[in-house]
Amino acid sequence: MNRLTRIAAAACLAWPVHGQAPCTLGVARDATGHPVEGAALRFYPAQSPARGSDSGAAHASTGRSRRDGRFRFDVTADRGCLVAEHRDAGSAIVWVEADVPRVVTLAPPATLRTSNGSSADWFVLYADDEGRRCRLPDANGPSIQLPFGQYQVLVRLDGSFALHDLELKPGSTRALSPPRSPSPRLETRGRALGRVAPLGFDDVELPIDGHSVAVPETDRIAEVVEDVRQGPCTARLVHWYDGRSELRRLSSPEVSFSKIALRGQLDDVEIESIDASGDAPEIRSRSGIDADSFAWFVPVQKPHQAFVRIRRPGTAPIVLRQPPPPELVVQFEPEARLSIRVLGADGVLESPAEVVVDQAPFGNLTTNRHTNQRGEAEFDGLSPGTTQLRVKHGSFRTAERRIELEPGHQRILIELEPGLTLEGTVAREGRPVPNAIVELRDPTDPESTRLVTSDARGVFRFRGLSDGSFTLFAWLDVGADTWSARISEVSPSESVRVVLELEDPPLPGRR
């Protein structure tokens, strides 16, 4: 067991029990490899690949490194970015996964400033070529400092916007010029809400003027949000828009409304109408209740591609495929509960398994939990019907099962099967490399990426693999330099030798 693995066992106890927050852990070092004491650490959750999220400031978890540089603190998500800052050692930002040890090497921060010295609003997204994104806190002023890395930065200056793709080096300074002309304005049929920004910045509030809103020029997909009213009802339309096109007026679709009457207690009822089409504005609506008829009015658009989802605590979610009739009475049914017990070899699990419950027929509802020390995971608020189960564990093959879920409480036992092992060594300049980060990716399943660290002899192992071909990355930060390697095709049950080379710039997709 190498040093970082010992940290995992001691600090996280290797068991994030049900209901307990995951943690991030590792070692903070300076450019010379010495441990950094008192580094301020902040964790920000990764954004969803499908849509951005609010500024990370509201969701940050914080911690501080100890005298030996080690750190461990609870976080709010399984994946995200970790920012480390120290007055003397500098700063760093790295991608992390919960309960996976990480070496964080600090270096002098980079500086961004406006070319004319004017104060600006800075909206920062830490991003890479693999599509991973993490929103950092917003800032205001003539300049900001960031750890070295890849970013997308949206700058608002004097009512105009500019989006920059930046790769910042340690200690570098970049001067960003304001747009040459004011940001163009986009006309909407409904009331513009002023949220128009590249994907990942969808919480940025931009200047609005009734039915007109400023648009940042960008070749990325941007969101344009507007409210369209019909009688007592309002539908919120989300348009996907390319800011570089010649389009200057949105063509909003006509939206009709269906009346859905509810039987029973109406407290805490939520109704969402979602248009899942890729070539039309998406509807996001939570309509208000009609006090006279105790009914909800739900916007309807592109009936064959939309659905309505109705939720109430203690009952199963109701999903209505469009088009609903002009008036529909809904009766709530009892929810389904599911208890899953996972067994490994000899009926024992040495660490938690991840259990995923996928109810795609009910509006793509996916829930995941980690098993507790007894190998159990509990799910409630499910819809009765066809349900897909997946169980993932680092030492076993992924197990999948399709079940018919009934109302009430149902118990399932899943036994995991041992998988194959991929073993190898990491070397640099002919010597074994301890504490190198080794990453294994399955090209057919981007969500199955695994990370381990090499031990004192440079040895690493990935267990629980299926047959197939994988891509392997390895890297090590030595001072301000990065040594890395990539092997495009490796197979389980073979021995792999990974030779690190000095990369400038680092291999694409490593960070």
Coordinates of C-alpha atoms in Angstrom, one line a residue:
M1 CA 0.0 0.0 0.0
N2 CA 1.6 3.3 -1.1
R3 CA 1.6 6.5 0.8
L4 CA -1.4 8.1 -0.9
T5 CA -3.4 4.9 -0.5
R6 CA -2.6 4.9 3.2
I7 CA -4.0 8.4 3.3
A8 CA -7.2 7.2 1.7
A9 CA -7.6 4.3 4.2
A10 CA -6.9 6.5 7.3
A11 CA -8.7 9.7 6.3
C12 CA -11.7 8.5 4.4
L13 CA -11.9 5.0 6.0
A14 CA -12.6 3.9 2.4
W15 CA -16.3 3.8 3.3
P16 CA -18.5 6.8 2.3
V17 CA -21.6 5.3 3.9
H18 CA -25.1 6.1 2.7
G19 CA -26.0 9.7 3.4
Q20 CA -22.4 10.7 4.2
A21 CA -20.6 13.2 1.9
P22 CA -17.8 12.0 -0.3
C23 CA -14.3 13.5 0.4
T24 CA -11.3 14.7 -1.6
L25 CA -7.8 13.9 -0.4
G26 CA -4.2 14.1 -1.4
V27 CA -0.9 16.0 -0.9
A28 CA -0.1 19.6 -1.7
R29 CA 3.5 20.2 -2.8
D30 CA 5.5 23.3 -4.0
A31 CA 7.5 23.5 -7.3
T32 CA 10.5 21.8 -5.6
G33 CA 8.4 18.8 -4.4
H34 CA 8.3 19.9 -0.7
P35 CA 5.0 19.6 1.2
V36 CA 3.0 22.8 1.6
E37 CA 1.5 23.5 5.0
G38 CA -1.6 25.7 5.3
A39 CA -2.6 25.8 1.6
A40 CA -6.2 27.0 1.3
L41 CA -8.2 24.4 -0.6
R42 CA -11.6 24.9 -2.4
F43 CA -13.6 22.2 -4.3
Y44 CA -16.1 23.1 -7.0
P45 CA -18.5 20.5 -8.5
A46 CA -18.1 19.7 -12.2
Q47 CA -20.8 20.9 -14.5
S48 CA -23.2 18.6 -16.2
P49 CA -22.1 17.8 -19.8
A50 CA -25.6 18.7 -21.0
R51 CA -25.9 22.1 -19.4
G52 CA -24.1 24.5 -17.2
S53 CA -24.8 25.5 -13.6
D54 CA -24.7 28.4 -11.3
S55 CA -21.4 30.1 -10.3
G56 CA -19.4 27.6 -8.2
A57 CA -19.0 30.0 -5.3
A58 CA -22.3 28.9 -3.7
H59 CA -21.4 25.2 -3.8
A60 CA -17.7 25.3 -2.8
S61 CA -16.3 23.0 -0.1
T62 CA -13.2 24.2 1.7
G63 CA -10.2 22.7 3.5
R64 CA -6.5 23.3 4.4
S65 CA -3.4 21.2 4.0
R66 CA -1.6 20.0 7.1
R67 CA 2.1 20.3 8.1
D68 CA 3.1 17.3 5.9
G69 CA 1.0 18.7 3.0
R70 CA -1.7 16.1 3.3
F71 CA -5.4 17.2 3.1
R72 CA -8.8 15.6 3.4
F73 CA -12.2 17.2 3.6
D74 CA -15.8 16.5 2.6
V75 CA -17.1 17.7 -0.8
T76 CA -20.5 18.2 -2.4
A77 CA -20.1 16.0 -5.5
D78 CA -18.2 13.0 -6.8
R79 CA -16.3 15.0 -9.4
G80 CA -15.0 18.5 -9.7
C81 CA -12.0 20.7 -9.6
L82 CA -9.8 21.5 -6.6
V83 CA -8.1 24.9 -6.2
A84 CA -5.1 25.2 -3.9
E85 CA -3.6 28.6 -2.9
H86 CA -0.7 29.5 -0.7
R87 CA 0.9 32.9 -0.2
D88 CA 4.4 31.7 -0.9
A89 CA 4.0 28.5 -2.9
G90 CA 1.5 29.9 -5.4
S91 CA -1.6 28.1 -6.7
A92 CA -2.9 25.1 -8.6
I93 CA -6.1 23.7 -10.0
V94 CA -6.6 20.0 -10.8
W95 CA -9.5 17.7 -11.6
V96 CA -10.4 15.3 -8.8
E97 CA -12.7 12.4 -8.1
A98 CA -14.1 11.8 -4.6
D99 CA -12.1 9.4 -2.5
V100 CA -9.2 9.2 -5.1
P101 CA -5.9 10.6 -3.8
R102 CA -4.4 13.5 -5.8
V103 CA -1.0 15.2 -5.8
V104 CA -1.4 18.9 -6.2
T105 CA 1.7 20.9 -7.3
L106 CA 1.6 24.6 -6.7
A107 CA 3.3 27.2 -8.9
P108 CA 3.1 31.0 -9.3
P109 CA -0.4 32.1 -10.5
A110 CA -1.2 33.7 -13.9
T111 CA -2.7 37.1 -14.1
L112 CA -5.5 38.3 -16.5
R113 CA -6.1 42.1 -16.8
T114 CA -8.0 44.4 -19.1
S115 CA -5.7 46.1 -21.7
N116 CA -7.0 49.6 -20.8
G117 CA -7.0 49.2 -17.0
S118 CA -10.8 49.5 -16.7
S119 CA -12.7 47.4 -14.2
A120 CA -14.6 44.4 -15.7
D121 CA -16.8 41.5 -14.6
W122 CA -15.0 38.2 -15.0
F123 CA -16.8 34.8 -15.4
V124 CA -14.4 31.9 -15.4
L125 CA -14.9 28.3 -16.5
Y126 CA -12.1 25.8 -16.0
A127 CA -12.4 23.5 -19.0
D128 CA -10.4 21.0 -21.1
D129 CA -10.6 19.2 -24.4
E130 CA -12.3 16.2 -22.9
G131 CA -15.5 18.3 -22.2
R132 CA -14.9 18.5 -18.4
R133 CA -16.0 21.9 -17.0
C134 CA -16.0 23.5 -13.6
R135 CA -17.3 27.0 -12.9
L136 CA -15.2 29.2 -10.6
P137 CA -16.5 32.2 -8.6
D138 CA -17.2 35.4 -10.4
A139 CA -14.9 38.4 -9.9
N140 CA -14.9 42.1 -10.6
G141 CA -11.9 44.5 -11.1
P142 CA -9.2 45.4 -13.6
S143 CA -7.4 42.1 -13.1
I144 CA -7.7 38.6 -11.6
Q145 CA -5.3 35.8 -10.8
L146 CA -5.8 32.2 -11.7
P147 CA -3.8 29.0 -11.3
F148 CA -2.1 27.8 -14.5
G149 CA -4.4 25.7 -16.7
Q150 CA -7.0 25.8 -19.5
Y151 CA -10.0 28.2 -19.2
Q152 CA -12.9 29.8 -20.9
V153 CA -13.3 33.4 -19.7
L154 CA -16.3 35.6 -20.3
V155 CA -15.5 39.3 -19.8
R156 CA -18.1 42.0 -19.4
L157 CA -16.8 45.5 -19.9
D158 CA -19.0 48.6 -20.5
G159 CA -22.0 46.6 -21.5
S160 CA -20.2 44.5 -24.1
F161 CA -19.0 40.9 -23.8
A162 CA -16.0 38.9 -25.1
L163 CA -15.3 35.2 -24.7
H164 CA -11.7 34.0 -24.6
D165 CA -10.2 30.5 -24.7
L166 CA -7.0 30.6 -22.7
E167 CA -4.1 28.3 -21.7
L168 CA -2.3 30.0 -18.8
K169 CA 1.3 29.3 -17.9
P170 CA 2.7 29.7 -14.4
G171 CA 3.5 33.3 -13.6
S172 CA 2.3 34.6 -17.0
T173 CA 0.3 37.8 -17.6
R174 CA -2.3 38.3 -20.3
A175 CA -4.0 41.5 -21.3
L176 CA -7.5 41.1 -22.7
S177 CA -8.8 43.8 -25.0
P178 CA -12.5 44.8 -24.9
P179 CA -14.7 44.0 -28.0
R180 CA -14.1 46.3 -30.9
S181 CA -17.8 47.1 -31.1
P182 CA -20.8 46.9 -28.7
S183 CA -22.4 43.4 -28.3
P184 CA -25.2 43.0 -30.8
R185 CA -28.8 42.9 -29.5
L186 CA -31.3 40.1 -30.1
E187 CA -35.0 40.6 -30.4
T188 CA -37.4 38.2 -28.8
R189 CA -41.2 37.8 -29.1
G190 CA -41.7 37.2 -25.4
R191 CA -40.1 39.0 -22.5
A192 CA -36.3 38.6 -22.6
L193 CA -34.9 37.4 -19.3
G194 CA -31.4 38.5 -19.9
R195 CA -29.6 35.2 -19.6
V196 CA -27.7 34.8 -22.9
A197 CA -24.3 33.3 -22.6
P198 CA -22.1 30.4 -23.9
L199 CA -22.8 27.0 -22.5
G200 CA -21.5 26.8 -19.0
F201 CA -22.3 30.5 -18.2
D202 CA -26.1 30.2 -18.1
D203 CA -26.5 32.1 -14.8
V204 CA -24.8 35.3 -16.1
E205 CA -27.3 38.2 -16.1
L206 CA -26.9 40.4 -19.1
P207 CA -28.5 43.8 -19.9
I208 CA -32.1 43.6 -21.1
D209 CA -34.5 46.1 -22.6
G210 CA -38.0 44.6 -22.7
H211 CA -37.8 42.3 -25.7
S212 CA -34.2 42.9 -26.5
V213 CA -31.0 41.4 -25.0
A214 CA -27.3 41.8 -25.6
V215 CA -25.6 38.8 -27.1
P216 CA -21.9 37.9 -26.7
E217 CA -20.2 37.0 -30.0
T218 CA -19.2 33.3 -29.8
D219 CA -19.0 30.3 -32.0
R220 CA -20.3 28.2 -29.2
I221 CA -23.9 27.3 -28.5
A222 CA -25.5 29.9 -26.2
E223 CA -28.8 30.0 -24.3
V224 CA -31.4 32.6 -24.9
V225 CA -34.2 32.6 -22.3
E226 CA -37.6 34.3 -22.7
D227 CA -41.0 34.1 -21.0
V228 CA -44.1 33.8 -23.2
R229 CA -47.5 34.5 -21.7
Q230 CA -50.9 33.2 -22.7
G231 CA -53.8 34.2 -20.5
P232 CA -52.9 33.4 -16.8
C233 CA -50.0 31.1 -17.9
T234 CA -46.4 31.7 -18.6
A235 CA -44.0 29.3 -20.5
R236 CA -40.3 29.7 -20.2
L237 CA -38.5 29.0 -23.5
V238 CA -34.9 28.2 -23.7
H239 CA -33.4 28.7 -27.2
W240 CA -30.1 27.4 -28.4
Y241 CA -28.4 30.1 -30.4
D242 CA -25.1 30.6 -32.2
G243 CA -23.9 34.2 -31.4
R244 CA -21.9 34.5 -34.6
S245 CA -24.8 33.9 -37.0
E246 CA -26.7 36.7 -38.8
L247 CA -29.9 35.9 -36.9
R248 CA -31.0 38.9 -34.9
R249 CA -34.5 38.0 -34.1
L250 CA -35.7 34.8 -32.5
S251 CA -38.6 33.0 -34.0
S252 CA -40.5 31.8 -30.9
P253 CA -42.9 28.9 -31.4
E254 CA -46.6 29.2 -30.6
V255 CA -47.3 27.6 -27.3
S256 CA -50.6 26.1 -26.2
F257 CA -51.5 25.0 -22.7
S258 CA -53.1 21.8 -21.4
K259 CA -55.1 21.8 -18.2
I260 CA -54.2 19.1 -15.7
A261 CA -56.4 18.6 -12.6
L262 CA -55.0 16.9 -9.6
R263 CA -56.8 14.8 -7.0
G264 CA -55.7 14.7 -3.4
Q265 CA -53.4 17.0 -1.4
L266 CA -51.8 19.6 -3.6
D267 CA -49.0 20.8 -1.3
D268 CA -45.5 20.5 -2.7
V269 CA -46.6 19.4 -6.1
E270 CA -44.2 20.2 -8.9
I271 CA -45.1 19.9 -12.7
E272 CA -42.4 20.3 -15.4
S273 CA -43.0 20.4 -19.1
I274 CA -39.9 19.6 -21.1
D275 CA -39.4 19.6 -24.9
A276 CA -36.6 17.2 -25.6
S277 CA -36.1 18.1 -29.3
G278 CA -32.7 19.1 -30.4
D279 CA -33.8 21.5 -33.2
A280 CA -36.3 23.6 -31.3
P281 CA -36.4 25.7 -28.2
E282 CA -36.6 23.7 -25.0
I283 CA -39.5 24.4 -22.7
R284 CA -38.7 24.6 -19.0
S285 CA -41.9 25.4 -17.1
R286 CA -43.2 25.1 -13.6
S287 CA -46.6 26.6 -14.0
G288 CA -48.5 28.1 -11.1
I289 CA -51.7 26.5 -9.7
D290 CA -55.0 27.9 -10.7
A291 CA -56.8 28.6 -7.4
D292 CA -60.3 28.4 -8.9
S293 CA -60.1 25.0 -10.5
F294 CA -57.1 23.5 -8.6
A295 CA -55.5 22.7 -12.0
W296 CA -52.2 23.3 -13.5
F297 CA -51.7 24.7 -17.0
V298 CA -48.8 23.1 -18.8
P299 CA -47.2 24.5 -22.1
V300 CA -47.3 22.1 -25.0
Q301 CA -44.9 22.2 -27.9
K302 CA -43.6 19.5 -30.4
P303 CA -45.9 16.9 -28.8
H304 CA -44.1 13.9 -30.1
Q305 CA -40.8 15.0 -28.5
A306 CA -42.0 16.4 -25.1
F307 CA -43.2 15.0 -21.8
V308 CA -44.8 16.3 -18.6
R309 CA -43.4 15.1 -15.3
I310 CA -45.5 15.5 -12.1
R311 CA -43.9 15.0 -8.6
R312 CA -45.3 15.0 -5.1
P313 CA -43.5 13.7 -2.0
G314 CA -44.4 10.2 -1.1
T315 CA -45.9 9.3 -4.5
A316 CA -44.4 7.9 -7.7
P317 CA -43.5 10.5 -10.3
I318 CA -46.0 10.7 -13.1
V319 CA -44.7 11.1 -16.6
L320 CA -47.1 12.0 -19.4
R321 CA -46.0 11.6 -23.0
Q322 CA -47.4 14.4 -25.1
P323 CA -49.9 15.4 -26.3
P324 CA -52.0 15.3 -23.1
P325 CA -55.7 15.9 -23.7
P326 CA -57.0 19.5 -23.2
E327 CA -58.0 18.5 -19.7
L328 CA -56.7 15.6 -17.7
V329 CA -57.4 14.3 -14.2
V330 CA -54.3 12.8 -12.5
Q331 CA -54.5 10.3 -9.6
F332 CA -51.3 9.9 -7.6
E333 CA -50.1 6.3 -6.9
P334 CA -47.9 5.0 -4.1
E335 CA -44.2 5.3 -4.8
A336 CA -41.8 2.3 -5.2
R337 CA -38.9 1.7 -2.8
L338 CA -35.9 -0.4 -3.6
S339 CA -33.3 -2.0 -1.3
I340 CA -30.3 -3.4 -3.0
R341 CA -27.6 -5.6 -1.3
V342 CA -24.3 -6.1 -3.2
L343 CA -22.1 -9.1 -2.4
G344 CA -18.5 -9.6 -3.6
A345 CA -16.1 -12.6 -3.3
D346 CA -17.0 -14.7 -0.2
G347 CA -20.0 -12.3 0.4
V348 CA -17.7 -9.4 1.4
L349 CA -17.1 -6.0 -0.2
E350 CA -13.8 -4.3 1.0
S351 CA -15.0 -0.9 -0.3
P352 CA -18.2 0.7 -1.5
A353 CA -19.9 -0.2 -4.7
E354 CA -21.8 2.4 -6.8
V355 CA -25.4 1.5 -7.6
V356 CA -27.2 3.3 -10.4
V357 CA -31.0 3.1 -10.9
D358 CA -32.0 4.2 -14.4
Q359 CA -35.7 4.8 -15.1
A360 CA -35.4 6.2 -18.7
P361 CA -39.0 5.4 -19.6
F362 CA -40.1 7.9 -16.9
G363 CA -38.3 10.9 -18.1
N364 CA -34.6 9.9 -17.9
L365 CA -34.6 9.7 -14.1
T366 CA -31.2 8.4 -13.0
T367 CA -30.2 8.1 -9.3
N368 CA -27.0 6.7 -7.9
R369 CA -25.9 5.7 -4.4
H370 CA -22.9 4.1 -2.7
T371 CA -23.3 1.0 -0.6
N372 CA -22.8 1.2 3.1
Q373 CA -20.5 -1.1 5.2
R374 CA -23.1 -3.8 4.9
G375 CA -23.1 -3.6 1.1
E376 CA -26.6 -2.0 1.1
A377 CA -28.1 0.9 -0.8
E378 CA -31.6 2.4 -0.4
F379 CA -33.7 4.2 -3.1
D380 CA -37.2 5.8 -2.6
G381 CA -39.5 8.0 -4.7
L382 CA -39.2 5.6 -7.7
S383 CA -41.9 5.0 -10.4
P384 CA -43.2 1.4 -10.6
G385 CA -42.3 -0.2 -14.0
T386 CA -39.3 -1.3 -16.0
T387 CA -36.1 -0.2 -14.3
Q388 CA -32.4 -0.8 -15.2
L389 CA -29.9 -1.4 -12.4
R390 CA -26.1 -1.1 -12.7
V391 CA -23.5 -1.9 -10.0
K392 CA -19.9 -0.6 -10.4
H393 CA -16.9 -1.6 -8.3
G394 CA -13.2 -1.2 -8.9
S395 CA -12.5 -4.9 -8.2
F396 CA -15.4 -6.5 -10.0
R397 CA -17.1 -6.5 -13.4
T398 CA -20.0 -4.1 -13.8
A399 CA -23.3 -5.9 -13.1
E400 CA -26.5 -5.0 -14.9
R401 CA -30.0 -6.1 -14.3
R402 CA -33.4 -5.2 -15.7
I403 CA -36.4 -5.5 -13.3
E404 CA -40.1 -4.8 -13.1
L405 CA -40.5 -2.5 -10.1
E406 CA -43.7 -2.8 -8.1
P407 CA -45.4 -0.3 -5.8
G408 CA -44.2 -0.7 -2.2
H409 CA -40.9 -2.0 -0.9
Q410 CA -38.8 -4.4 -3.1
R411 CA -35.5 -6.1 -2.2
I412 CA -32.8 -7.1 -4.7
L413 CA -29.6 -9.1 -4.2
I414 CA -26.7 -8.7 -6.7
E415 CA -23.6 -10.8 -6.6
L416 CA -20.5 -9.3 -8.4
E417 CA -18.2 -11.4 -10.5
P418 CA -14.4 -10.9 -10.4
G419 CA -12.9 -9.1 -13.4
L420 CA -9.6 -9.1 -15.1
T421 CA -6.5 -7.2 -13.9
L422 CA -4.2 -4.8 -15.8
E423 CA -0.9 -4.3 -14.1
G424 CA 2.2 -2.2 -15.1
T425 CA 5.1 -0.1 -14.0
V426 CA 5.8 3.6 -14.5
A427 CA 9.4 4.7 -15.2
R428 CA 11.2 8.0 -15.9
E429 CA 14.8 8.1 -17.1
G430 CA 15.2 4.4 -16.4
R431 CA 14.0 4.5 -12.8
P432 CA 10.7 3.5 -11.2
V433 CA 8.3 6.4 -10.5
P434 CA 6.3 6.4 -7.3
N435 CA 3.2 8.5 -6.9
A436 CA 2.6 8.9 -10.6
I437 CA -1.1 9.4 -11.5
V438 CA -2.3 6.6 -13.9
E439 CA -5.6 7.0 -15.7
L440 CA -7.4 4.2 -17.6
R441 CA -10.2 5.1 -20.1
D442 CA -12.7 2.8 -21.9
P443 CA -13.4 4.4 -25.3
T444 CA -16.8 2.8 -25.3
D445 CA -17.8 4.1 -21.9
P446 CA -16.5 7.7 -21.0
E447 CA -18.0 7.5 -17.6
S448 CA -15.9 4.5 -16.5
T449 CA -12.6 6.4 -16.2
R450 CA -10.4 5.1 -13.4
L451 CA -7.4 6.7 -11.5
V452 CA -4.8 5.1 -9.4
T453 CA -1.3 6.1 -8.2
S454 CA 1.9 4.1 -8.6
D455 CA 3.4 2.6 -5.5
A456 CA 7.0 2.9 -4.2
R457 CA 8.2 0.5 -6.9
G458 CA 6.3 2.3 -9.7
V459 CA 3.7 -0.4 -9.9
F460 CA 0.0 0.2 -10.5
R461 CA -3.0 -2.1 -10.9
F462 CA -6.5 -1.8 -12.3
R463 CA -8.9 -4.6 -11.2
G464 CA -12.4 -5.6 -12.1
L465 CA -12.0 -5.0 -15.8
S466 CA -13.9 -6.5 -18.7
D467 CA -12.4 -7.9 -21.9
G468 CA -11.5 -5.2 -24.4
S469 CA -9.1 -2.4 -25.3
F470 CA -8.4 0.6 -23.1
T471 CA -6.4 3.9 -23.3
L472 CA -3.9 4.5 -20.6
F473 CA -2.5 7.9 -19.5
A474 CA 0.2 8.6 -16.9
W475 CA 1.7 11.8 -15.6
L476 CA 3.8 13.3 -12.9
D477 CA 4.4 16.9 -11.9
V478 CA 8.1 17.6 -11.1
G479 CA 8.4 21.2 -10.1
A480 CA 6.8 23.3 -12.9
D481 CA 7.4 20.5 -15.5
T482 CA 5.0 17.7 -16.4
W483 CA 6.2 14.3 -17.4
S484 CA 3.5 12.2 -19.1
A485 CA 2.8 9.3 -21.4
R486 CA -0.1 7.8 -23.4
I487 CA -0.6 4.3 -24.6
S488 CA -3.6 4.1 -27.0
E489 CA -4.4 0.4 -26.7
V490 CA -3.8 -1.8 -23.7
S491 CA -5.6 -5.0 -22.7
P492 CA -6.2 -6.7 -19.3
S493 CA -4.0 -9.6 -18.2
E494 CA -1.0 -8.1 -19.8
S495 CA 2.0 -6.3 -18.2
V496 CA 2.5 -2.7 -19.3
R497 CA 5.6 -0.5 -19.0
V498 CA 4.9 3.2 -19.1
V499 CA 7.9 5.5 -19.8
L500 CA 7.3 9.1 -18.9
E501 CA 8.7 11.9 -21.1
L502 CA 8.9 15.6 -20.6
E503 CA 5.8 17.2 -22.3
D504 CA 5.6 20.8 -23.5
P505 CA 2.7 21.4 -23.8
P506 CA 1.2 18.5 -21.8
L507 CA -0.5 15.8 -23.7
P508 CA -4.1 16.8 -24.8
G509 CA -6.7 15.6 -22.4
R510 CA -4.3 15.0 -19.5
R511 CA -5.7 17.8 -17.3

